[in-house]
Amino acid sequence: MITNVAKSFAAAKKKYDRGDDALGDALALGGTCLATLHAHATFRRFGLFAGPPQIEYWVAEDAGALSRPYRPDLFIQDPAEFAREAEAFVDDMRRRTNGDPDRFDRVVYTTVTAFCLCYDVWKPKSRKTPGTFFEVLIGSAARVRFPGLALTKHIPIKAVPVDDVVDEMVEVDPGADEDTVEALQGDSVSTDLVLADPETDRGAVIPLKITTRERIVQPFAHQRILDSAYPGRFASFLACMSEVQRDDNSGTVKQICVPGTVALFQKHLASLNGLYYCDIPVRYARADLGAVIDVKPLHRLFDDVEAHLDAQSAS
Amino acid sequence: MITNVAKSFAAAKKKYDRGDDALGDALALGGTCLATLHAHATFRRFGLFAGPPQIEYWVAEDAGALSRPYRPDLFIQDPAEFAREAEAFVDDMRRRTNGDPDRFDRVVYTTVTAFCLCYDVWKPKSRKTPGTFFEVLIGSAARVRFPGLALTKHIPIKAVPVDDVVDEMVEVDPGADEDTVEALQGDSVSTDLVLADPETDRGAVIPLKITTRERIVQPFAHQRILDSAYPGRFASFLACMSEVQRDDNSGTVKQICVPGTVALFQKHLASLNGLYYCDIPVRYARADLGAVIDVKPLHRLFDDVEAHLDAQSAS
């Protein structure tokens, strides 16, 4: 049942990679995942995040295989409703607006989460694929929303006097995951999505992570390198789904948060313009972290990117 | 056959962690590993690093389980010879000298590698333990060599206005590896070994990695944070064993090198005082990288740390 999903993913990614509009394909794939889950898996309540506030999480399950936890209040479980909302989302992007903010968050959350649930239950070894799908979805939405901006993943860094850096990938461990590989290119900063204004040469770096986990250092290190190589030209907007994890022993959900680390990096490594989440971790929503770094719902991402690029081109 | 090794490792680590002299225990454990390998495994030639120059690598093998590749010219295979050299090494440390530089490299390489080979062949799932053993060995040697210096792993970073950072570890993914956990503490920079001069408050940070792989960003990010929080007080010396990997398809050994990344980080993220290896990767020994960062044999580590701390206290 996952073969279809994997094939549609490969087709959407190929379309996205060659620069075509893949937004419809990515959203349709979310619908396919939702339908597949309805046909072959069970949605059920898993347990609570202890809070405060308490938050209810569900999982998808098939033949004993359990998915990651998801928030039913953000997840559009009904396929017909999802199809309508997804269509409205595409219209919003075409009109270059966010439209209804809740719709933005719920459509993105449902599309990415439905894909994650399928992979969790039926293809758990492909751990990195959901992250790539998140990238294809947001990159595709950005391409529709910002037709005047250039999309890229790599920012070349010059003046490093070492030969052969373009061959660096060749020697990389073939078993290394995508994140590793992206971190190991020596002649560029390679991230998930860069929206650049061709007229000003300035850009918004958008690392897209389902969850950050131990990779939280990466966007800060990248921003620091960009600050050094191109002072003032780039700003980073870290976009994530959630930071949740099942605790099967207690039947509860944990939110894996490292507010001290985020604050430490923000203060002493490099300054990000904000953290964006569909399911904002409770700990990250608190005022003490908010005083150090903006933490916002995902629907704020595109407006903030736009404001940033406009402010820079006006200056 | 590995139970003894694991028990002796736990005992040596406990001794090291409580501040006692564990150098003899760590070296004796190297001898135990060597004897265990002689009794229950086969040492054999694996293949060549293609070069230039070509370098021969061997592996240990038991019941089809193959170890990582190692350099027989750096590895003291004879247990009696190893015991003599290890004893001389302890004497050198007690006299606060490096003694014979080749002996320093070969004793450290053999001790750590014999432990790695045992774990590769008989306990391959404990992937992080060899790195911890490397830490115990070098930290123990440093404690003997530099009785006037304070050993630590954590450098507190103050003035991050977020509560609860001391509890941050509690929520960390219990499946996360040690490196992850060490990167996720928010109120301090946590590395493998810090040698600090109590009179000047200055220190040498010594990240100890069997190989760097994708974690190469970590020491540079840490140094950058220290530069920001404590300008001029800390310098980093990254100490590694090697960067090798078996290629079973071709029967050759690869050296996984990212010279462009190292140069990029050194130039734009933070400046390390040097890279130290027992088995220096050929690509890292080339002059173009040497112009950006010092790459040296491991036996230079302690002298360079000492020179650095002395120069600072004199200034």
XYZ file of C-alpha atoms in Angstrom:
630
model
C 0.000 0.000 0.000
C 2.990 2.265 0.413
C 4.345 1.641 -3.114
C 1.918 4.160 -4.587
C 2.865 6.736 -2.017
C 6.593 6.239 -2.630
C 6.095 6.483 -6.402
C 4.009 9.661 -6.157
C 6.604 11.134 -3.813
C 9.419 10.425 -6.291
C 7.382 11.998 -9.119
C 6.553 15.130 -7.092
C 10.166 15.506 -5.980
C 11.433 15.168 -9.554
C 9.007 17.848 -10.704
C 10.027 20.126 -7.822
C 13.729 19.545 -8.414
C 13.516 20.551 -12.062
C 11.770 23.799 -11.135
C 8.179 23.019 -12.098
C 5.091 23.701 -9.995
C 4.664 20.643 -7.751
C 2.302 22.166 -5.174
C -0.772 20.340 -6.516
C 1.165 17.072 -6.619
C 2.432 17.434 -3.061
C -1.046 18.207 -1.712
C -2.585 15.392 -3.756
C -0.021 13.060 -2.251
C -1.167 14.195 1.207
C -4.684 13.160 0.131
C -3.416 9.782 -1.111
C -1.701 9.189 2.228
C -4.864 10.116 4.108
C -6.935 7.729 1.964
C -4.356 4.948 2.397
C -4.434 5.399 6.169
C -8.251 5.290 6.190
C -8.231 2.108 4.118
C -5.458 0.147 5.833
C -4.672 1.645 9.259
C -6.530 2.651 12.403
C -6.476 6.155 13.833
C -6.664 6.059 17.609
C -6.043 8.118 20.694
C -2.546 7.517 22.101
C -2.315 9.705 25.189
C -1.676 13.103 26.656
C 1.202 15.511 26.735
C 1.268 16.159 30.477
C 1.275 19.923 30.180
C 0.213 22.327 31.432
C -1.693 22.591 29.246
C -2.504 18.943 28.614
C -2.648 18.170 24.881
C -4.218 15.086 23.353
C -2.242 13.124 20.750
C -3.322 10.317 18.453
C -1.422 7.720 16.423
C -2.020 5.622 13.316
C -1.562 1.877 13.709
C -1.451 -1.197 11.502
C -0.483 -4.737 12.495
C 1.179 -3.535 15.679
C 3.230 -0.837 13.944
C 2.608 2.511 15.628
C 3.178 5.920 14.084
C 4.570 9.018 15.713
C 2.004 10.992 17.737
C -0.044 13.697 16.024
C -2.529 16.335 17.117
C -6.058 15.496 15.945
C -7.114 19.130 16.300
C -4.547 20.189 13.688
C -5.005 17.109 11.494
C -7.828 17.151 8.913
C -8.916 13.548 9.115
C -11.795 13.740 6.632
C -10.489 13.285 3.042
C -13.230 15.414 1.457
C -12.617 18.273 3.868
C -8.882 17.989 3.293
C -9.363 18.161 -0.497
C -11.460 21.340 -0.132
C -9.022 22.985 2.246
C -6.032 22.033 0.104
C -7.692 23.605 -2.941
C -8.367 26.792 -1.003
C -4.739 26.767 0.167
C -3.517 26.660 -3.444
C -5.841 29.567 -4.286
C -4.420 31.537 -1.339
C -0.867 30.957 -2.544
C -1.806 31.981 -6.091
C -3.324 35.190 -4.760
C -0.068 35.690 -2.853
C -1.764 35.753 0.550
C -1.787 33.396 3.508
C -5.589 33.287 3.518
C -7.017 31.858 6.707
C -4.052 31.293 9.079
C -5.595 28.175 10.650
C -6.085 26.678 7.203
C -2.431 27.270 6.339
C -1.236 25.439 9.446
C -3.784 22.616 9.186
C -3.226 21.928 5.480
C 0.549 21.846 5.882
C 0.316 19.812 9.103
C -2.115 17.304 7.583
C -0.197 16.883 4.322
C 3.148 16.319 6.018
C 1.748 14.302 8.930
C -0.300 11.953 6.713
C 2.905 11.226 4.795
C 4.840 10.701 8.049
C 2.198 8.339 9.430
C 2.327 6.181 6.271
C 6.123 5.968 6.425
C 6.099 5.318 10.189
C 3.688 2.423 9.827
C 4.742 0.867 6.523
C 8.257 2.092 5.707
C 9.927 2.954 9.022
C 13.463 2.548 7.695
C 13.155 5.495 5.291
C 13.670 7.902 8.135
C 14.762 10.864 6.067
C 12.068 10.820 3.386
C 9.380 12.705 5.387
C 11.800 15.606 5.857
C 12.382 15.766 2.120
C 8.631 15.763 1.516
C 8.217 18.682 3.948
C 10.847 20.482 1.880
C 9.069 19.735 -1.423
C 5.733 20.972 -0.012
C 6.984 24.250 1.447
C 9.341 24.900 -1.464
C 6.478 24.319 -3.893
C 4.162 26.628 -1.936
C 6.918 29.280 -1.875
C 7.384 28.991 -5.646
C 3.683 29.773 -6.180
C 3.513 32.416 -3.487
C 6.719 34.244 -4.523
C 7.056 33.949 -8.301
C 9.659 36.734 -8.329
C 12.078 34.972 -5.991
C 14.741 32.448 -6.933
C 14.698 29.080 -5.130
C 17.917 27.321 -4.275
C 19.442 25.041 -1.664
C 23.104 26.010 -1.860
C 24.822 29.303 -1.139
C 28.342 29.246 -2.583
C 31.079 30.403 -0.251
C 34.153 31.557 -2.108
C 37.715 32.271 -1.093
C 38.323 28.985 0.704
C 41.746 28.076 -0.647
C 41.326 24.305 -0.770
C 41.257 22.316 -4.015
C 38.828 19.547 -4.829
C 35.987 20.765 -2.677
C 33.524 20.053 -5.454
C 34.569 16.408 -5.238
C 34.009 16.312 -1.510
C 30.682 14.493 -1.824
C 32.359 11.562 -3.546
C 34.171 10.434 -0.453
C 31.200 10.819 1.858
C 30.077 7.686 3.639
C 27.480 6.097 1.326
C 25.513 5.075 4.407
C 25.323 8.635 5.671
C 21.898 10.178 5.808
C 20.841 13.209 3.823
C 21.415 15.616 6.668
C 24.948 14.413 7.032
C 25.626 14.776 3.353
C 24.164 18.249 3.224
C 26.423 19.280 6.088
C 29.524 17.943 4.403
C 29.849 20.142 1.352
C 32.814 22.412 1.631
C 32.318 25.101 -0.961
C 28.805 26.117 0.013
C 26.309 26.321 2.808
C 23.703 23.755 1.872
C 20.333 23.963 3.527
C 16.790 22.936 2.669
C 15.420 26.050 0.984
C 16.765 29.503 0.168
C 14.476 32.194 -1.242
C 16.612 34.846 -2.867
C 15.669 38.196 -4.362
C 17.541 38.380 -7.689
C 17.470 42.181 -7.631
C 19.048 42.646 -4.217
C 20.979 39.349 -3.981
C 19.605 39.021 -0.470
C 17.947 35.901 0.789
C 15.921 34.014 3.364
C 17.357 30.682 4.465
C 14.606 28.251 5.508
C 15.842 25.060 7.176
C 12.874 22.664 7.142
C 12.914 19.976 9.822
C 10.096 17.657 10.877
C 11.735 17.882 14.308
C 15.095 19.378 15.210
C 16.489 16.883 17.733
C 20.289 16.954 17.838
C 20.471 18.810 14.526
C 19.511 22.103 16.140
C 23.127 23.325 15.907
C 23.079 23.226 12.107
C 20.907 26.253 11.249
C 22.751 28.400 13.783
C 26.174 27.344 12.428
C 25.017 28.011 8.866
C 23.727 31.467 9.751
C 27.019 32.242 11.478
C 28.993 31.240 8.354
C 26.698 33.397 6.193
C 27.108 36.339 8.609
C 30.860 35.956 8.194
C 30.954 35.407 4.429
C 28.135 37.783 3.404
C 27.452 40.221 6.256
C 23.820 41.345 6.287
C 22.705 39.458 3.181
C 21.002 36.385 4.636
C 18.563 35.684 7.475
C 17.372 32.279 8.703
C 13.827 31.129 9.471
C 13.795 27.635 11.023
C 10.538 25.861 10.112
C 9.465 22.677 11.916
C 6.418 20.495 12.424
C 6.698 19.614 16.130
C 9.035 18.187 18.789
C 6.971 15.246 20.015
C 7.807 11.683 20.879
C 5.812 8.710 22.130
C 6.636 7.411 25.578
C 5.366 3.869 25.303
C 6.128 3.034 28.928
C 3.844 5.693 30.338
C 1.464 5.985 27.377
C 2.106 9.714 27.244
C 3.662 12.101 24.758
C 6.848 14.046 25.455
C 7.844 17.304 23.840
C 11.624 17.184 23.460
C 12.723 20.741 24.145
C 16.098 22.339 24.678
C 15.291 25.981 25.436
C 18.652 26.604 27.070
C 20.510 25.320 24.031
C 18.389 27.409 21.669
C 18.989 30.509 23.794
C 22.713 29.750 24.044
C 23.059 29.347 20.270
C 20.916 32.403 19.559
C 23.038 34.535 21.838
C 26.521 33.191 21.198
C 26.552 31.352 17.847
C 24.286 33.284 15.458
C 20.907 34.946 15.510
C 17.999 33.321 13.668
C 15.023 35.463 12.692
C 12.581 33.003 14.194
C 11.398 29.468 14.934
C 8.174 28.394 13.205
C 6.095 25.352 14.193
C 2.743 23.842 13.244
C 2.561 22.280 16.713
C 4.478 24.798 18.840
C 6.144 23.043 21.777
C 4.674 24.349 25.025
C 8.101 25.023 26.505
C 9.130 27.079 23.482
C 6.014 29.232 23.718
C 7.038 30.587 27.126
C 8.009 34.217 27.508
C 11.573 33.609 28.708
C 12.547 31.987 25.413
C 10.408 34.454 23.466
C 12.550 37.244 24.892
C 15.572 35.657 23.187
C 14.073 34.388 19.907
C 10.695 34.694 18.160
C 8.699 31.443 18.228
C 5.643 31.543 15.957
C 3.034 29.422 14.195
C 4.100 28.227 10.751
C 1.551 30.426 8.946
C 3.679 33.444 9.863
C 6.656 32.119 7.887
C 5.949 33.513 4.422
C 4.833 36.949 5.644
C 7.976 37.253 7.748
C 10.199 36.166 4.861
C 8.504 38.696 2.599
C 8.813 41.499 5.155
C 12.450 40.686 5.626
C 13.276 40.716 1.921
C 11.215 43.888 1.335
C 12.804 45.713 4.243
C 16.208 44.869 2.898
C 15.510 45.913 -0.658
C 14.054 49.212 0.608
C 17.138 50.020 2.633
C 34.815 -12.837 25.800
C 33.801 -9.194 25.691
C 32.241 -9.225 29.181
C 35.624 -8.821 30.826
C 36.493 -5.928 28.549
C 33.184 -4.175 29.225
C 33.594 -4.663 32.998
C 37.163 -3.331 33.002
C 36.038 -0.385 30.894
C 33.260 0.476 33.363
C 35.722 0.252 36.265
C 38.331 2.462 34.542
C 35.691 5.025 33.580
C 34.349 5.145 37.140
C 37.851 5.739 38.481
C 38.487 8.445 35.869
C 35.149 10.132 36.507
C 35.793 10.426 40.232
C 39.152 12.093 39.575
C 41.544 9.249 40.360
C 44.490 8.163 38.222
C 43.106 5.683 35.684
C 45.997 5.743 33.206
C 47.346 2.356 34.258
C 43.848 0.861 34.117
C 43.161 2.254 30.638
C 46.462 0.941 29.271
C 45.964 -2.434 30.991
C 42.565 -2.615 29.330
C 44.283 -2.062 25.972
C 46.451 -5.070 26.829
C 43.392 -7.132 27.769
C 41.775 -6.265 24.437
C 44.931 -7.220 22.564
C 45.094 -10.567 24.405
C 41.392 -11.212 23.774
C 41.857 -10.540 20.069
C 44.849 -12.874 19.915
C 42.881 -15.609 21.675
C 39.544 -15.353 19.843
C 39.931 -13.378 16.604
C 42.130 -13.356 13.526
C 44.213 -10.388 12.451
C 44.460 -10.205 8.667
C 45.275 -7.882 5.819
C 42.158 -6.158 4.481
C 43.387 -3.972 1.625
C 44.934 -0.727 0.543
C 44.053 2.910 0.784
C 44.512 3.837 -2.872
C 46.741 6.814 -2.184
C 49.075 8.218 -3.256
C 50.683 7.101 -1.105
C 49.130 3.625 -0.846
C 48.672 2.562 2.782
C 48.038 -0.993 3.943
C 45.213 -1.635 6.391
C 44.338 -4.736 8.371
C 41.178 -5.884 10.189
C 40.299 -8.216 13.049
C 37.715 -10.892 12.301
C 35.723 -13.495 14.188
C 32.863 -15.636 12.889
C 32.361 -13.378 9.888
C 32.249 -10.182 11.944
C 34.805 -7.711 10.570
C 36.316 -4.810 12.483
C 37.098 -1.344 11.211
C 40.409 -1.102 9.312
C 43.608 -0.317 11.217
C 47.215 0.414 10.303
C 49.493 -2.477 11.293
C 52.537 -0.162 11.264
C 50.987 1.947 14.047
C 49.462 -1.009 15.920
C 51.663 -2.896 18.400
C 50.395 -6.397 17.820
C 52.743 -8.201 20.216
C 51.301 -8.139 23.778
C 54.713 -8.226 25.494
C 56.016 -5.336 23.397
C 52.814 -3.400 24.044
C 53.167 -3.922 27.817
C 56.756 -2.594 27.720
C 55.861 0.409 25.579
C 52.813 1.210 27.716
C 54.952 1.173 30.842
C 57.479 3.516 29.203
C 54.595 5.753 28.146
C 53.406 6.047 31.774
C 56.958 6.918 32.828
C 57.099 9.618 30.156
C 53.848 11.148 31.391
C 55.098 11.059 34.994
C 58.271 12.856 33.939
C 56.016 15.392 32.190
C 57.531 14.756 28.767
C 56.261 13.163 25.583
C 59.237 10.804 25.452
C 59.669 9.133 22.086
C 57.024 10.659 19.762
C 56.477 7.419 17.840
C 55.876 5.594 21.105
C 53.247 8.145 22.133
C 51.314 7.703 18.890
C 51.683 3.905 18.789
C 50.690 3.319 22.426
C 47.607 5.527 22.123
C 46.715 4.081 18.720
C 47.117 0.496 19.911
C 45.217 0.985 23.163
C 42.240 2.668 21.525
C 42.280 0.515 18.386
C 42.459 -2.798 20.299
C 39.381 -1.656 22.239
C 37.620 -0.604 19.004
C 38.388 -3.929 17.316
C 36.893 -5.874 20.243
C 33.729 -3.783 20.180
C 33.481 -3.946 16.365
C 33.692 -7.726 16.366
C 31.791 -8.667 19.538
C 29.678 -5.675 20.561
C 28.974 -3.668 17.404
C 25.831 -2.019 18.803
C 27.762 -0.091 21.474
C 28.889 2.397 18.881
C 29.699 5.213 21.272
C 31.732 3.316 23.863
C 35.075 3.413 21.981
C 34.875 7.209 21.867
C 34.368 7.314 25.613
C 37.355 5.027 26.112
C 39.520 7.354 23.978
C 38.372 10.162 26.286
C 39.254 8.183 29.442
C 42.718 7.326 28.061
C 43.708 10.837 26.967
C 42.095 12.470 29.997
C 43.961 10.065 32.287
C 47.259 10.734 30.492
C 46.635 14.487 30.772
C 45.947 14.171 34.502
C 49.369 12.544 35.014
C 51.181 14.825 32.597
C 49.643 18.078 33.900
C 49.070 17.704 37.662
C 48.623 21.465 38.005
C 45.715 21.714 35.590
C 42.036 21.173 36.344
C 40.146 18.636 34.228
C 36.535 19.220 33.288
C 34.045 18.532 30.498
C 31.676 21.449 30.904
C 32.284 25.171 30.572
C 29.354 27.040 32.102
C 27.896 29.813 29.979
C 26.041 32.333 32.066
C 23.611 35.090 31.250
C 21.254 32.981 29.156
C 17.907 34.102 30.525
C 16.017 30.825 30.266
C 14.808 28.863 33.270
C 15.072 25.141 33.726
C 18.144 24.623 31.627
C 19.597 22.294 34.219
C 16.603 20.046 33.653
C 17.132 20.012 29.931
C 18.716 16.573 29.960
C 15.565 15.053 31.420
C 13.564 15.518 28.272
C 16.269 14.324 25.911
C 15.371 11.332 23.769
C 16.460 8.292 25.807
C 17.564 6.649 22.541
C 19.868 9.536 21.700
C 23.543 8.762 21.627
C 26.115 10.343 23.911
C 27.196 12.912 21.369
C 23.654 14.091 20.994
C 23.179 14.394 24.681
C 26.408 16.284 25.130
C 25.311 18.747 22.456
C 21.943 19.345 24.115
C 22.879 20.998 27.346
C 21.868 24.584 27.361
C 23.741 26.202 30.199
C 27.219 25.067 29.221
C 29.449 24.054 26.383
C 29.978 20.361 26.975
C 32.873 18.704 25.264
C 35.100 15.702 25.913
C 37.987 17.229 27.854
C 38.911 20.707 29.051
C 42.309 21.367 30.658
C 42.090 24.600 32.593
C 44.775 26.577 34.397
C 43.246 27.509 37.773
C 45.569 30.537 38.095
C 44.690 32.167 34.789
C 41.208 30.674 34.273
C 42.226 29.941 30.701
C 41.777 26.586 29.102
C 42.381 24.145 26.291
C 39.289 22.419 24.910
C 40.107 18.953 23.554
C 37.272 17.294 21.616
C 38.240 13.615 21.335
C 36.720 11.757 18.392
C 37.641 8.327 17.039
C 36.574 9.817 13.686
C 34.791 13.095 13.029
C 32.291 12.156 10.303
C 29.277 14.472 10.307
C 30.089 15.751 13.803
C 32.878 17.970 12.508
C 30.673 21.050 12.977
C 30.518 20.566 16.758
C 34.049 21.631 17.831
C 33.904 24.675 15.586
C 30.476 25.716 16.929
C 31.683 25.221 20.513
C 34.788 27.322 19.924
C 32.650 30.047 18.380
C 30.372 30.091 21.445
C 33.410 30.264 23.742
C 34.898 33.105 21.637
C 31.634 34.963 22.116
C 31.109 34.219 25.821
C 34.751 34.358 26.993
C 36.829 36.186 24.362
C 40.442 34.957 24.333
C 40.108 32.483 27.200
C 39.737 29.147 25.395
C 41.380 27.426 22.439
C 40.366 24.121 20.847
C 42.554 21.177 19.879
C 40.588 18.524 17.995
C 42.136 15.086 18.615
C 41.161 12.076 16.483
C 42.329 8.571 15.669
C 41.721 8.398 11.906
C 39.088 8.916 9.182
C 39.044 5.463 7.614
C 36.277 3.194 6.419
C 36.146 -0.243 4.817
C 34.828 -0.429 1.274
C 33.718 -4.058 1.169
C 32.741 -3.913 -2.498
C 36.191 -3.002 -3.704
C 38.183 -4.476 -0.795
C 39.885 -1.131 -0.285
C 39.981 1.446 2.488
C 38.613 4.956 2.071
C 39.678 7.983 4.042
C 36.558 10.103 4.502
C 37.822 13.660 4.210
C 36.045 16.986 3.927
C 38.889 19.486 3.507
C 36.615 22.146 2.049
C 34.249 21.909 5.001
C 37.100 22.097 7.496
C 38.527 25.142 5.714
C 35.079 26.765 5.506
C 34.434 26.262 9.229
C 37.948 27.381 10.170
C 37.546 30.577 8.169
C 33.917 31.461 8.785
C 32.720 29.665 11.947
C 35.600 29.661 14.436
C 39.307 29.015 14.430
C 40.640 25.802 16.033
C 44.284 25.676 17.123
C 44.855 22.399 15.323
C 43.730 18.949 14.202
C 45.631 16.007 15.731
C 45.537 12.437 14.380
C 47.315 9.151 15.074
C 46.654 8.133 11.461
C 46.680 11.493 9.651
C 44.388 11.362 6.601
C 46.458 11.864 3.456
C 44.169 14.562 2.148
C 44.428 16.535 5.391
C 48.233 16.427 5.285
C 48.317 18.447 2.059
C 49.707 21.971 2.052
C 46.516 23.710 0.911
C 44.656 22.663 4.063
C 47.775 23.173 6.178
C 47.752 26.815 5.106
C 44.313 27.161 6.734
C 44.662 24.943 9.826
C 47.505 23.027 11.489
C 47.195 19.238 11.049
C 49.641 17.303 13.218
C 50.422 13.883 14.689
C 48.737 13.219 18.030
C 52.026 13.301 19.977
C 52.141 17.066 19.417
C 48.879 17.573 21.341
C 50.163 17.931 24.914
C 53.135 20.135 23.997
C 50.857 22.443 22.009
C 48.323 22.608 24.846
C 51.107 23.419 27.302
C 52.617 26.086 25.038
C 49.205 27.628 24.601
C 48.435 27.783 28.318
C 51.938 29.043 29.160
C 51.841 31.758 26.496
C 48.530 32.940 27.848
C 49.567 33.029 31.476
C 52.753 34.921 30.492
C 50.818 37.588 28.595
